[in-house]
PDB file of C-alpha atoms in Angstrom:
ATOM      1  CA  UNK A   1      20.780   3.662 -21.408  1.00  0.00           C
ATOM      2  CA  UNK A   2      19.932   0.018 -22.266  1.00  0.00           C
ATOM      3  CA  UNK A   3      16.338  -0.140 -23.833  1.00  0.00           C
ATOM      4  CA  UNK A   4      13.906  -2.165 -22.296  1.00  0.00           C
ATOM      5  CA  UNK A   5      12.891  -5.083 -24.901  1.00  0.00           C
ATOM      6  CA  UNK A   6       9.577  -7.075 -24.106  1.00  0.00           C
ATOM      7  CA  UNK A   7      10.091 -10.403 -22.354  1.00  0.00           C
ATOM      8  CA  UNK A   8       7.652 -13.107 -23.248  1.00  0.00           C
ATOM      9  CA  UNK A   9       7.058 -14.233 -19.485  1.00  0.00           C
ATOM     10  CA  UNK A  10       4.103 -15.244 -17.476  1.00  0.00           C
ATOM     11  CA  UNK A  11       4.921 -14.191 -14.035  1.00  0.00           C
ATOM     12  CA  UNK A  12       2.106 -13.404 -11.570  1.00  0.00           C
ATOM     13  CA  UNK A  13       1.832 -11.445  -8.416  1.00  0.00           C
ATOM     14  CA  UNK A  14       3.623 -13.750  -6.294  1.00  0.00           C
ATOM     15  CA  UNK A  15       3.009 -11.648  -3.122  1.00  0.00           C
ATOM     16  CA  UNK A  16       4.687 -14.434  -1.283  1.00  0.00           C
ATOM     17  CA  UNK A  17       5.399 -15.111   2.557  1.00  0.00           C
ATOM     18  CA  UNK A  18       7.836 -13.253   4.558  1.00  0.00           C
ATOM     19  CA  UNK A  19       8.625 -15.755   7.098  1.00  0.00           C
ATOM     20  CA  UNK A  20       8.551 -14.634  10.746  1.00  0.00           C
ATOM     21  CA  UNK A  21       6.807 -16.407  13.624  1.00  0.00           C
ATOM     22  CA  UNK A  22       6.435 -13.145  15.569  1.00  0.00           C
ATOM     23  CA  UNK A  23       4.686 -11.129  13.320  1.00  0.00           C
ATOM     24  CA  UNK A  24       2.329  -8.693  14.815  1.00  0.00           C
ATOM     25  CA  UNK A  25      -1.689  -8.875  14.332  1.00  0.00           C
ATOM     26  CA  UNK A  26      -2.707  -5.826  15.870  1.00  0.00           C
ATOM     27  CA  UNK A  27      -0.016  -3.375  15.769  1.00  0.00           C
ATOM     28  CA  UNK A  28      -1.431  -0.210  17.240  1.00  0.00           C
ATOM     29  CA  UNK A  29      -4.346   1.391  18.301  1.00  0.00           C
ATOM     30  CA  UNK A  30      -5.072   3.426  14.721  1.00  0.00           C
ATOM     31  CA  UNK A  31      -5.345   1.531  11.614  1.00  0.00           C
ATOM     32  CA  UNK A  32      -6.672  -1.759  10.046  1.00  0.00           C
ATOM     33  CA  UNK A  33      -7.072  -4.748  12.195  1.00  0.00           C
ATOM     34  CA  UNK A  34      -6.834  -8.085  11.091  1.00  0.00           C
ATOM     35  CA  UNK A  35      -6.957 -11.787  12.411  1.00  0.00           C
ATOM     36  CA  UNK A  36      -3.846 -13.806  13.765  1.00  0.00           C
ATOM     37  CA  UNK A  37      -1.804 -15.380  11.374  1.00  0.00           C
ATOM     38  CA  UNK A  38      -2.113 -19.335  11.154  1.00  0.00           C
ATOM     39  CA  UNK A  39       0.126 -21.239  13.173  1.00  0.00           C
ATOM     40  CA  UNK A  40       1.043 -23.494  10.586  1.00  0.00           C
ATOM     41  CA  UNK A  41       3.653 -21.149   9.029  1.00  0.00           C
ATOM     42  CA  UNK A  42       5.881 -21.848  11.966  1.00  0.00           C
ATOM     43  CA  UNK A  43       6.520 -25.220  10.262  1.00  0.00           C
ATOM     44  CA  UNK A  44       8.769 -24.043   7.573  1.00  0.00           C
ATOM     45  CA  UNK A  45      12.019 -22.524   8.404  1.00  0.00           C
ATOM     46  CA  UNK A  46      12.049 -18.810   7.388  1.00  0.00           C
ATOM     47  CA  UNK A  47      15.925 -18.510   6.515  1.00  0.00           C
ATOM     48  CA  UNK A  48      15.500 -21.597   4.037  1.00  0.00           C
ATOM     49  CA  UNK A  49      12.225 -19.940   2.218  1.00  0.00           C
ATOM     50  CA  UNK A  50      14.011 -16.421   2.061  1.00  0.00           C
ATOM     51  CA  UNK A  51      17.168 -17.925   0.803  1.00  0.00           C
ATOM     52  CA  UNK A  52      15.324 -19.780  -1.952  1.00  0.00           C
ATOM     53  CA  UNK A  53      13.468 -17.085  -2.822  1.00  0.00           C
ATOM     54  CA  UNK A  54      16.336 -14.972  -3.055  1.00  0.00           C
ATOM     55  CA  UNK A  55      17.985 -17.373  -5.548  1.00  0.00           C
ATOM     56  CA  UNK A  56      15.109 -17.605  -7.611  1.00  0.00           C
ATOM     57  CA  UNK A  57      14.601 -13.930  -7.753  1.00  0.00           C
ATOM     58  CA  UNK A  58      18.193 -13.379  -8.650  1.00  0.00           C
ATOM     59  CA  UNK A  59      18.019 -16.231 -11.360  1.00  0.00           C
ATOM     60  CA  UNK A  60      14.813 -14.254 -12.894  1.00  0.00           C
ATOM     61  CA  UNK A  61      16.790 -11.373 -12.916  1.00  0.00           C
ATOM     62  CA  UNK A  62      19.651 -12.703 -14.832  1.00  0.00           C
ATOM     63  CA  UNK A  63      17.467 -14.268 -17.400  1.00  0.00           C
ATOM     64  CA  UNK A  64      15.721 -10.865 -18.121  1.00  0.00           C
ATOM     65  CA  UNK A  65      19.045  -9.169 -18.189  1.00  0.00           C
ATOM     66  CA  UNK A  66      20.175 -11.795 -20.751  1.00  0.00           C
ATOM     67  CA  UNK A  67      16.992 -10.611 -23.060  1.00  0.00           C
ATOM     68  CA  UNK A  68      17.768  -7.032 -22.153  1.00  0.00           C
ATOM     69  CA  UNK A  69      14.681  -6.670 -20.399  1.00  0.00           C
ATOM     70  CA  UNK A  70      16.086  -5.769 -17.021  1.00  0.00           C
ATOM     71  CA  UNK A  71      15.961  -1.783 -16.392  1.00  0.00           C
ATOM     72  CA  UNK A  72      19.339  -0.501 -15.718  1.00  0.00           C
ATOM     73  CA  UNK A  73      19.506   1.499 -12.350  1.00  0.00           C
ATOM     74  CA  UNK A  74      19.286   4.896 -14.172  1.00  0.00           C
ATOM     75  CA  UNK A  75      15.826   3.767 -15.685  1.00  0.00           C
ATOM     76  CA  UNK A  76      13.158   6.548 -14.850  1.00  0.00           C
ATOM     77  CA  UNK A  77      10.483   3.988 -14.163  1.00  0.00           C
ATOM     78  CA  UNK A  78      12.695   1.989 -11.833  1.00  0.00           C
ATOM     79  CA  UNK A  79      13.950   5.106 -10.194  1.00  0.00           C
ATOM     80  CA  UNK A  80      10.206   5.819  -9.753  1.00  0.00           C
ATOM     81  CA  UNK A  81       9.498   2.426  -8.267  1.00  0.00           C
ATOM     82  CA  UNK A  82      12.542   2.539  -5.610  1.00  0.00           C
ATOM     83  CA  UNK A  83      11.418   6.110  -4.532  1.00  0.00           C
ATOM     84  CA  UNK A  84       7.766   4.651  -3.790  1.00  0.00           C
ATOM     85  CA  UNK A  85       9.102   1.621  -2.313  1.00  0.00           C
ATOM     86  CA  UNK A  86      11.456   3.800   0.080  1.00  0.00           C
ATOM     87  CA  UNK A  87       8.422   5.422   1.632  1.00  0.00           C
ATOM     88  CA  UNK A  88       6.302   2.302   1.952  1.00  0.00           C
ATOM     89  CA  UNK A  89       9.231  -0.040   3.643  1.00  0.00           C
ATOM     90  CA  UNK A  90       9.632   2.029   6.952  1.00  0.00           C
ATOM     91  CA  UNK A  91       6.026   1.081   7.704  1.00  0.00           C
ATOM     92  CA  UNK A  92       6.291  -2.659   6.931  1.00  0.00           C
ATOM     93  CA  UNK A  93       8.197  -3.606  10.370  1.00  0.00           C
ATOM     94  CA  UNK A  94       4.900  -2.626  12.222  1.00  0.00           C
ATOM     95  CA  UNK A  95       3.471  -5.596  10.599  1.00  0.00           C
ATOM     96  CA  UNK A  96       6.460  -8.027  10.558  1.00  0.00           C
ATOM     97  CA  UNK A  97       9.476  -7.195  12.636  1.00  0.00           C
ATOM     98  CA  UNK A  98      11.642  -9.395  10.436  1.00  0.00           C
ATOM     99  CA  UNK A  99      11.365  -7.069   7.616  1.00  0.00           C
ATOM    100  CA  UNK A 100      13.812  -4.849   9.084  1.00  0.00           C
ATOM    101  CA  UNK A 101      16.345  -7.430   8.372  1.00  0.00           C
ATOM    102  CA  UNK A 102      15.315  -7.892   4.756  1.00  0.00           C
ATOM    103  CA  UNK A 103      17.411  -7.153   2.108  1.00  0.00           C
ATOM    104  CA  UNK A 104      14.929  -5.178  -0.171  1.00  0.00           C
ATOM    105  CA  UNK A 105      15.248  -4.946  -3.550  1.00  0.00           C
ATOM    106  CA  UNK A 106      13.014  -3.664  -6.423  1.00  0.00           C
ATOM    107  CA  UNK A 107      13.427  -4.645 -10.269  1.00  0.00           C
ATOM    108  CA  UNK A 108      11.544  -3.586 -13.370  1.00  0.00           C
ATOM    109  CA  UNK A 109      11.134  -5.859 -16.392  1.00  0.00           C
ATOM    110  CA  UNK A 110      10.492  -4.982 -19.912  1.00  0.00           C
ATOM    111  CA  UNK A 111       7.220  -7.084 -20.457  1.00  0.00           C
ATOM    112  CA  UNK A 112       3.576  -6.597 -21.605  1.00  0.00           C
ATOM    113  CA  UNK A 113       2.454  -8.363 -18.846  1.00  0.00           C
ATOM    114  CA  UNK A 114       0.235  -6.670 -16.034  1.00  0.00           C
ATOM    115  CA  UNK A 115       1.973  -7.976 -13.007  1.00  0.00           C
ATOM    116  CA  UNK A 116       4.107  -7.193  -9.953  1.00  0.00           C
ATOM    117  CA  UNK A 117       5.066  -9.322  -7.069  1.00  0.00           C
ATOM    118  CA  UNK A 118       7.097  -9.392  -3.787  1.00  0.00           C
ATOM    119  CA  UNK A 119       8.869 -12.548  -2.663  1.00  0.00           C
ATOM    120  CA  UNK A 120       9.947 -13.589   0.607  1.00  0.00           C
ATOM    121  CA  UNK A 121      12.574 -11.257   1.782  1.00  0.00           C
ATOM    122  CA  UNK A 122      11.442  -8.362   0.251  1.00  0.00           C
ATOM    123  CA  UNK A 123      12.226  -9.271  -3.505  1.00  0.00           C
ATOM    124  CA  UNK A 124       9.916  -6.790  -5.505  1.00  0.00           C
ATOM    125  CA  UNK A 125       9.392  -7.028  -9.016  1.00  0.00           C
ATOM    126  CA  UNK A 126       7.195  -4.887 -11.643  1.00  0.00           C
ATOM    127  CA  UNK A 127       6.443  -5.665 -15.201  1.00  0.00           C
ATOM    128  CA  UNK A 128       6.458  -2.308 -17.447  1.00  0.00           C
ATOM    129  CA  UNK A 129       2.884  -3.600 -18.665  1.00  0.00           C
ATOM    130  CA  UNK A 130       1.165  -2.855 -15.610  1.00  0.00           C
ATOM    131  CA  UNK A 131       2.803   0.629 -15.396  1.00  0.00           C
ATOM    132  CA  UNK A 132       2.352   1.675 -18.957  1.00  0.00           C
ATOM    133  CA  UNK A 133      -1.169  -0.200 -19.928  1.00  0.00           C
ATOM    134  CA  UNK A 134      -2.851   1.026 -16.725  1.00  0.00           C
ATOM    135  CA  UNK A 135      -0.944   4.313 -16.824  1.00  0.00           C
ATOM    136  CA  UNK A 136      -0.771   4.144 -13.077  1.00  0.00           C
ATOM    137  CA  UNK A 137      -0.362   7.365 -10.797  1.00  0.00           C
ATOM    138  CA  UNK A 138       2.126   7.162  -8.290  1.00  0.00           C
ATOM    139  CA  UNK A 139      -0.670   6.465  -5.820  1.00  0.00           C
ATOM    140  CA  UNK A 140      -1.889   3.583  -7.770  1.00  0.00           C
ATOM    141  CA  UNK A 141       1.767   2.186  -7.816  1.00  0.00           C
ATOM    142  CA  UNK A 142       1.852   2.395  -4.203  1.00  0.00           C
ATOM    143  CA  UNK A 143      -1.495   0.593  -4.069  1.00  0.00           C
ATOM    144  CA  UNK A 144       0.105  -2.101  -6.204  1.00  0.00           C
ATOM    145  CA  UNK A 145       2.974  -2.477  -4.231  1.00  0.00           C
ATOM    146  CA  UNK A 146       1.427  -2.269  -0.744  1.00  0.00           C
ATOM    147  CA  UNK A 147      -0.893  -4.929  -1.540  1.00  0.00           C
ATOM    148  CA  UNK A 148       2.023  -7.312  -2.710  1.00  0.00           C
ATOM    149  CA  UNK A 149       4.460  -6.390   0.490  1.00  0.00           C
ATOM    150  CA  UNK A 150       1.392  -7.018   2.397  1.00  0.00           C
ATOM    151  CA  UNK A 151       1.059 -10.428   1.237  1.00  0.00           C
ATOM    152  CA  UNK A 152       4.947 -10.867   2.302  1.00  0.00           C
ATOM    153  CA  UNK A 153       4.502  -9.337   5.487  1.00  0.00           C
ATOM    154  CA  UNK A 154       1.620 -11.692   6.545  1.00  0.00           C
ATOM    155  CA  UNK A 155       3.423 -14.662   5.378  1.00  0.00           C
ATOM    156  CA  UNK A 156       0.736 -16.111   3.009  1.00  0.00           C
ATOM    157  CA  UNK A 157       2.903 -17.836   1.060  1.00  0.00           C
ATOM    158  CA  UNK A 158       4.577 -19.356   4.046  1.00  0.00           C
ATOM    159  CA  UNK A 159       1.111 -20.789   5.200  1.00  0.00           C
ATOM    160  CA  UNK A 160       0.859 -22.014   1.782  1.00  0.00           C
ATOM    161  CA  UNK A 161       4.160 -23.957   1.661  1.00  0.00           C
ATOM    162  CA  UNK A 162       3.206 -25.285   5.172  1.00  0.00           C
ATOM    163  CA  UNK A 163      -0.054 -26.573   4.033  1.00  0.00           C
ATOM    164  CA  UNK A 164       1.408 -28.416   1.028  1.00  0.00           C
ATOM    165  CA  UNK A 165       3.195 -30.757   3.327  1.00  0.00           C
ATOM    166  CA  UNK A 166       6.702 -29.307   2.496  1.00  0.00           C
ATOM    167  CA  UNK A 167       7.523 -28.078   5.974  1.00  0.00           C
ATOM    168  CA  UNK A 168      10.184 -30.876   6.526  1.00  0.00           C
ATOM    169  CA  UNK A 169      11.780 -29.786   3.339  1.00  0.00           C
ATOM    170  CA  UNK A 170      15.488 -28.679   3.947  1.00  0.00           C
ATOM    171  CA  UNK A 171      16.317 -29.467   0.444  1.00  0.00           C
ATOM    172  CA  UNK A 172      12.923 -29.149  -1.031  1.00  0.00           C
ATOM    173  CA  UNK A 173      12.426 -25.646   0.245  1.00  0.00           C
ATOM    174  CA  UNK A 174      15.489 -24.846  -1.611  1.00  0.00           C
ATOM    175  CA  UNK A 175      14.592 -26.645  -4.931  1.00  0.00           C
ATOM    176  CA  UNK A 176      11.921 -28.142  -7.229  1.00  0.00           C
ATOM    177  CA  UNK A 177       9.453 -28.462  -4.442  1.00  0.00           C
ATOM    178  CA  UNK A 178       9.043 -24.414  -3.633  1.00  0.00           C
ATOM    179  CA  UNK A 179       9.736 -23.654  -7.198  1.00  0.00           C
ATOM    180  CA  UNK A 180       6.598 -25.150  -8.021  1.00  0.00           C
ATOM    181  CA  UNK A 181       4.623 -24.338  -5.122  1.00  0.00           C
ATOM    182  CA  UNK A 182       5.463 -20.712  -5.576  1.00  0.00           C
ATOM    183  CA  UNK A 183       4.772 -20.813  -9.675  1.00  0.00           C
ATOM    184  CA  UNK A 184       8.204 -20.688 -10.447  1.00  0.00           C
ATOM    185  CA  UNK A 185       9.737 -23.147 -13.136  1.00  0.00           C
ATOM    186  CA  UNK A 186      12.593 -24.819 -11.762  1.00  0.00           C
ATOM    187  CA  UNK A 187      14.557 -24.767 -15.109  1.00  0.00           C
ATOM    188  CA  UNK A 188      14.254 -20.897 -14.786  1.00  0.00           C
ATOM    189  CA  UNK A 189      17.801 -20.081 -15.007  1.00  0.00           C
ATOM    190  CA  UNK A 190      18.449 -23.418 -17.583  1.00  0.00           C
ATOM    191  CA  UNK A 191      18.607 -23.665 -21.421  1.00  0.00           C
ATOM    192  CA  UNK A 192      15.459 -25.966 -20.990  1.00  0.00           C
ATOM    193  CA  UNK A 193      13.287 -22.777 -21.190  1.00  0.00           C
ATOM    194  CA  UNK A 194      14.698 -21.695 -24.221  1.00  0.00           C
ATOM    195  CA  UNK A 195      15.726 -18.389 -22.496  1.00  0.00           C
ATOM    196  CA  UNK A 196      12.165 -17.753 -21.618  1.00  0.00           C
ATOM    197  CA  UNK A 197      10.858 -17.862 -17.984  1.00  0.00           C
ATOM    198  CA  UNK A 198       8.044 -20.125 -17.967  1.00  0.00           C
ATOM    199  CA  UNK A 199       6.437 -18.833 -14.585  1.00  0.00           C
ATOM    200  CA  UNK A 200       2.780 -20.099 -13.363  1.00  0.00           C
ATOM    201  CA  UNK A 201       0.211 -18.605 -11.072  1.00  0.00           C
ATOM    202  CA  UNK A 202       0.102 -18.431  -7.366  1.00  0.00           C
ATOM    203  CA  UNK A 203      -3.367 -18.131  -6.246  1.00  0.00           C
ATOM    204  CA  UNK A 204      -4.026 -16.983  -2.797  1.00  0.00           C
ATOM    205  CA  UNK A 205      -7.671 -17.516  -0.715  1.00  0.00           C
ATOM    206  CA  UNK A 206      -9.941 -14.794  -0.735  1.00  0.00           C
ATOM    207  CA  UNK A 207      -9.345 -13.989   3.064  1.00  0.00           C
ATOM    208  CA  UNK A 208      -5.599 -13.566   2.200  1.00  0.00           C
ATOM    209  CA  UNK A 209      -6.129 -11.284  -0.991  1.00  0.00           C
ATOM    210  CA  UNK A 210      -8.874  -9.039   1.443  1.00  0.00           C
ATOM    211  CA  UNK A 211      -6.048  -9.008   4.136  1.00  0.00           C
ATOM    212  CA  UNK A 212      -3.329  -7.855   1.517  1.00  0.00           C
ATOM    213  CA  UNK A 213      -5.798  -5.230   0.525  1.00  0.00           C
ATOM    214  CA  UNK A 214      -6.395  -3.755   4.059  1.00  0.00           C
ATOM    215  CA  UNK A 215      -2.686  -4.329   5.185  1.00  0.00           C
ATOM    216  CA  UNK A 216      -1.637  -2.653   2.081  1.00  0.00           C
ATOM    217  CA  UNK A 217      -4.035   0.255   2.510  1.00  0.00           C
ATOM    218  CA  UNK A 218      -2.778   0.842   6.154  1.00  0.00           C
ATOM    219  CA  UNK A 219       0.887   0.898   4.724  1.00  0.00           C
ATOM    220  CA  UNK A 220       0.146   3.238   1.840  1.00  0.00           C
ATOM    221  CA  UNK A 221      -1.913   5.741   3.892  1.00  0.00           C
ATOM    222  CA  UNK A 222       1.167   5.941   6.712  1.00  0.00           C
ATOM    223  CA  UNK A 223       3.590   6.522   3.864  1.00  0.00           C
ATOM    224  CA  UNK A 224       1.423   9.534   2.637  1.00  0.00           C
ATOM    225  CA  UNK A 225      -0.166   7.885  -0.469  1.00  0.00           C
ATOM    226  CA  UNK A 226      -3.954   8.142  -1.154  1.00  0.00           C
ATOM    227  CA  UNK A 227      -5.708   4.802  -0.261  1.00  0.00           C
ATOM    228  CA  UNK A 228      -8.639   6.015  -2.601  1.00  0.00           C
ATOM    229  CA  UNK A 229      -6.234   5.126  -5.203  1.00  0.00           C
ATOM    230  CA  UNK A 230      -7.200   1.576  -4.774  1.00  0.00           C
ATOM    231  CA  UNK A 231     -10.605   2.059  -5.856  1.00  0.00           C
ATOM    232  CA  UNK A 232      -9.218   4.010  -9.178  1.00  0.00           C
ATOM    233  CA  UNK A 233      -6.640   1.237  -9.589  1.00  0.00           C
ATOM    234  CA  UNK A 234      -9.465  -1.650  -9.447  1.00  0.00           C
ATOM    235  CA  UNK A 235     -11.694   0.585 -11.792  1.00  0.00           C
ATOM    236  CA  UNK A 236      -8.768   0.588 -14.289  1.00  0.00           C
ATOM    237  CA  UNK A 237      -8.347  -3.026 -14.050  1.00  0.00           C
ATOM    238  CA  UNK A 238     -12.326  -3.450 -14.983  1.00  0.00           C
ATOM    239  CA  UNK A 239     -11.505  -1.042 -18.025  1.00  0.00           C
ATOM    240  CA  UNK A 240      -8.634  -2.826 -19.377  1.00  0.00           C
ATOM    241  CA  UNK A 241     -10.141  -6.253 -18.846  1.00  0.00           C
ATOM    242  CA  UNK A 242     -12.910  -5.343 -21.381  1.00  0.00           C
ATOM    243  CA  UNK A 243     -10.151  -5.441 -23.997  1.00  0.00           C
ATOM    244  CA  UNK A 244      -7.766  -8.192 -22.940  1.00  0.00           C
ATOM    245  CA  UNK A 245      -7.319 -10.940 -20.537  1.00  0.00           C
ATOM    246  CA  UNK A 246      -5.044  -9.719 -17.390  1.00  0.00           C
ATOM    247  CA  UNK A 247      -2.712 -12.121 -15.698  1.00  0.00           C
ATOM    248  CA  UNK A 248      -2.873  -9.955 -12.413  1.00  0.00           C
ATOM    249  CA  UNK A 249      -6.679 -10.424 -12.290  1.00  0.00           C
ATOM    250  CA  UNK A 250      -6.581 -14.039 -12.537  1.00  0.00           C
ATOM    251  CA  UNK A 251      -4.905 -13.993  -9.097  1.00  0.00           C
ATOM    252  CA  UNK A 252      -6.443 -10.834  -7.556  1.00  0.00           C
ATOM    253  CA  UNK A 253     -10.124 -11.209  -8.523  1.00  0.00           C
ATOM    254  CA  UNK A 254     -11.749  -7.782  -8.799  1.00  0.00           C
ATOM    255  CA  UNK A 255     -15.114  -6.627  -9.000  1.00  0.00           C
ATOM    256  CA  UNK A 256     -17.517  -4.531  -7.010  1.00  0.00           C
ATOM    257  CA  UNK A 257     -17.332  -6.593  -3.742  1.00  0.00           C
ATOM    258  CA  UNK A 258     -13.305  -5.891  -3.817  1.00  0.00           C
ATOM    259  CA  UNK A 259     -14.099  -1.933  -4.294  1.00  0.00           C
ATOM    260  CA  UNK A 260     -16.880  -2.083  -1.811  1.00  0.00           C
ATOM    261  CA  UNK A 261     -14.431  -3.572   0.987  1.00  0.00           C
ATOM    262  CA  UNK A 262     -11.801  -0.882   0.320  1.00  0.00           C
ATOM    263  CA  UNK A 263     -14.622   1.988   0.673  1.00  0.00           C
ATOM    264  CA  UNK A 264     -15.710   0.294   3.969  1.00  0.00           C
ATOM    265  CA  UNK A 265     -12.211   0.754   5.419  1.00  0.00           C
ATOM    266  CA  UNK A 266     -11.329   4.145   4.023  1.00  0.00           C
ATOM    267  CA  UNK A 267     -12.834   5.749   7.276  1.00  0.00           C
ATOM    268  CA  UNK A 268     -10.170   3.824   9.038  1.00  0.00           C
ATOM    269  CA  UNK A 269      -7.088   4.632   6.929  1.00  0.00           C
ATOM    270  CA  UNK A 270      -7.927   7.963   5.553  1.00  0.00           C
ATOM    271  CA  UNK A 271      -7.188   9.622   9.066  1.00  0.00           C
ATOM    272  CA  UNK A 272      -3.456   7.848   8.717  1.00  0.00           C
ATOM    273  CA  UNK A 273      -3.446   9.639   5.389  1.00  0.00           C
ATOM    274  CA  UNK A 274      -4.409  12.969   6.464  1.00  0.00           C
ATOM    275  CA  UNK A 275      -1.669  12.576   9.316  1.00  0.00           C
ATOM    276  CA  UNK A 276       0.818  11.712   6.993  1.00  0.00           C
ATOM    277  CA  UNK A 277      -0.069  14.655   4.791  1.00  0.00           C
ATOM    278  CA  UNK A 278       0.176  16.915   7.929  1.00  0.00           C
ATOM    279  CA  UNK A 279      -3.317  18.272   7.088  1.00  0.00           C
ATOM    280  CA  UNK A 280      -6.959  17.755   8.521  1.00  0.00           C
ATOM    281  CA  UNK A 281      -8.790  15.168   7.033  1.00  0.00           C
ATOM    282  CA  UNK A 282     -11.608  17.498   6.053  1.00  0.00           C
ATOM    283  CA  UNK A 283      -9.320  19.634   3.796  1.00  0.00           C
ATOM    284  CA  UNK A 284      -8.485  16.564   1.616  1.00  0.00           C
ATOM    285  CA  UNK A 285      -9.277  17.167  -2.003  1.00  0.00           C
ATOM    286  CA  UNK A 286     -10.715  14.183  -3.715  1.00  0.00           C
ATOM    287  CA  UNK A 287      -8.623  11.411  -5.380  1.00  0.00           C
ATOM    288  CA  UNK A 288      -8.676  12.222  -9.055  1.00  0.00           C
ATOM    289  CA  UNK A 289      -7.137   9.562 -11.538  1.00  0.00           C
ATOM    290  CA  UNK A 290      -5.617  10.379 -14.878  1.00  0.00           C
ATOM    291  CA  UNK A 291      -7.890   8.271 -17.078  1.00  0.00           C
ATOM    292  CA  UNK A 292     -11.180   9.772 -18.455  1.00  0.00           C
ATOM    293  CA  UNK A 293     -14.299   7.391 -17.120  1.00  0.00           C
ATOM    294  CA  UNK A 294     -12.968   7.334 -13.674  1.00  0.00           C
ATOM    295  CA  UNK A 295     -14.799   9.990 -11.341  1.00  0.00           C
ATOM    296  CA  UNK A 296     -13.063  11.839  -8.609  1.00  0.00           C
ATOM    297  CA  UNK A 297     -13.378   9.875  -5.364  1.00  0.00           C
ATOM    298  CA  UNK A 298     -14.541  11.877  -2.523  1.00  0.00           C
ATOM    299  CA  UNK A 299     -14.655   9.364   0.529  1.00  0.00           C
TER     300      UNK A 299
END
């Protein structure tokens, strides 16, 4: 099996948009409720955005493969990620019907970066640093993946493209304009980077981050993963941040307010989790993380 060799990359949780004008805002009587998506996103052709994202994702994978940093299909951690994605994806189309057409894909890149992202069209990537340094449980991996998928389903990146004035873009969407907007070096696949992917950060608004948290919790709970793991995840992030700067936190601000928002919505998503597990909510045990210092979460 090909070993994962760290690749010097700065790629940040793009969580970019999945384009679809008919994405749902209130999908059922249970689960979380969110505001309507911005009509501005309709100015950007979803097919062109997805095609550009697919191309850039392929270029990133090719570059990682050249540096022996792309995990092969038999890598246990990649298999783990695929298994979790397989459980989450069936619950995506309730938030965006176009998701059923996406060619979903999960990649694992060997890098110390604490990072993950989902691009338009369901292109997901995790960096080994987020798994290894945070010692993520399956529930916590699901929280990260659900959050990034939610950014795509709620078309946050598509809206950002529209607001940037690139809506007319045919060629721009497939070229440097979109690359820069999504934080991707247009020379990613070329020799100009010296074989090192140079990607910058895409920062969503506070409202986008909150929405991705909530929609992600809904998806995770329906898939049978414990939404309380979100609290443990952000507590882990805070613990690790004391020792180093985290790229993921630069685009996903943490803090007590974020944890409080998750806690506030647990009464909405915990019944979904209990239903997925096939047990009464009252019989659910506390969520226990795997790191000393994080107390069991009962709510």
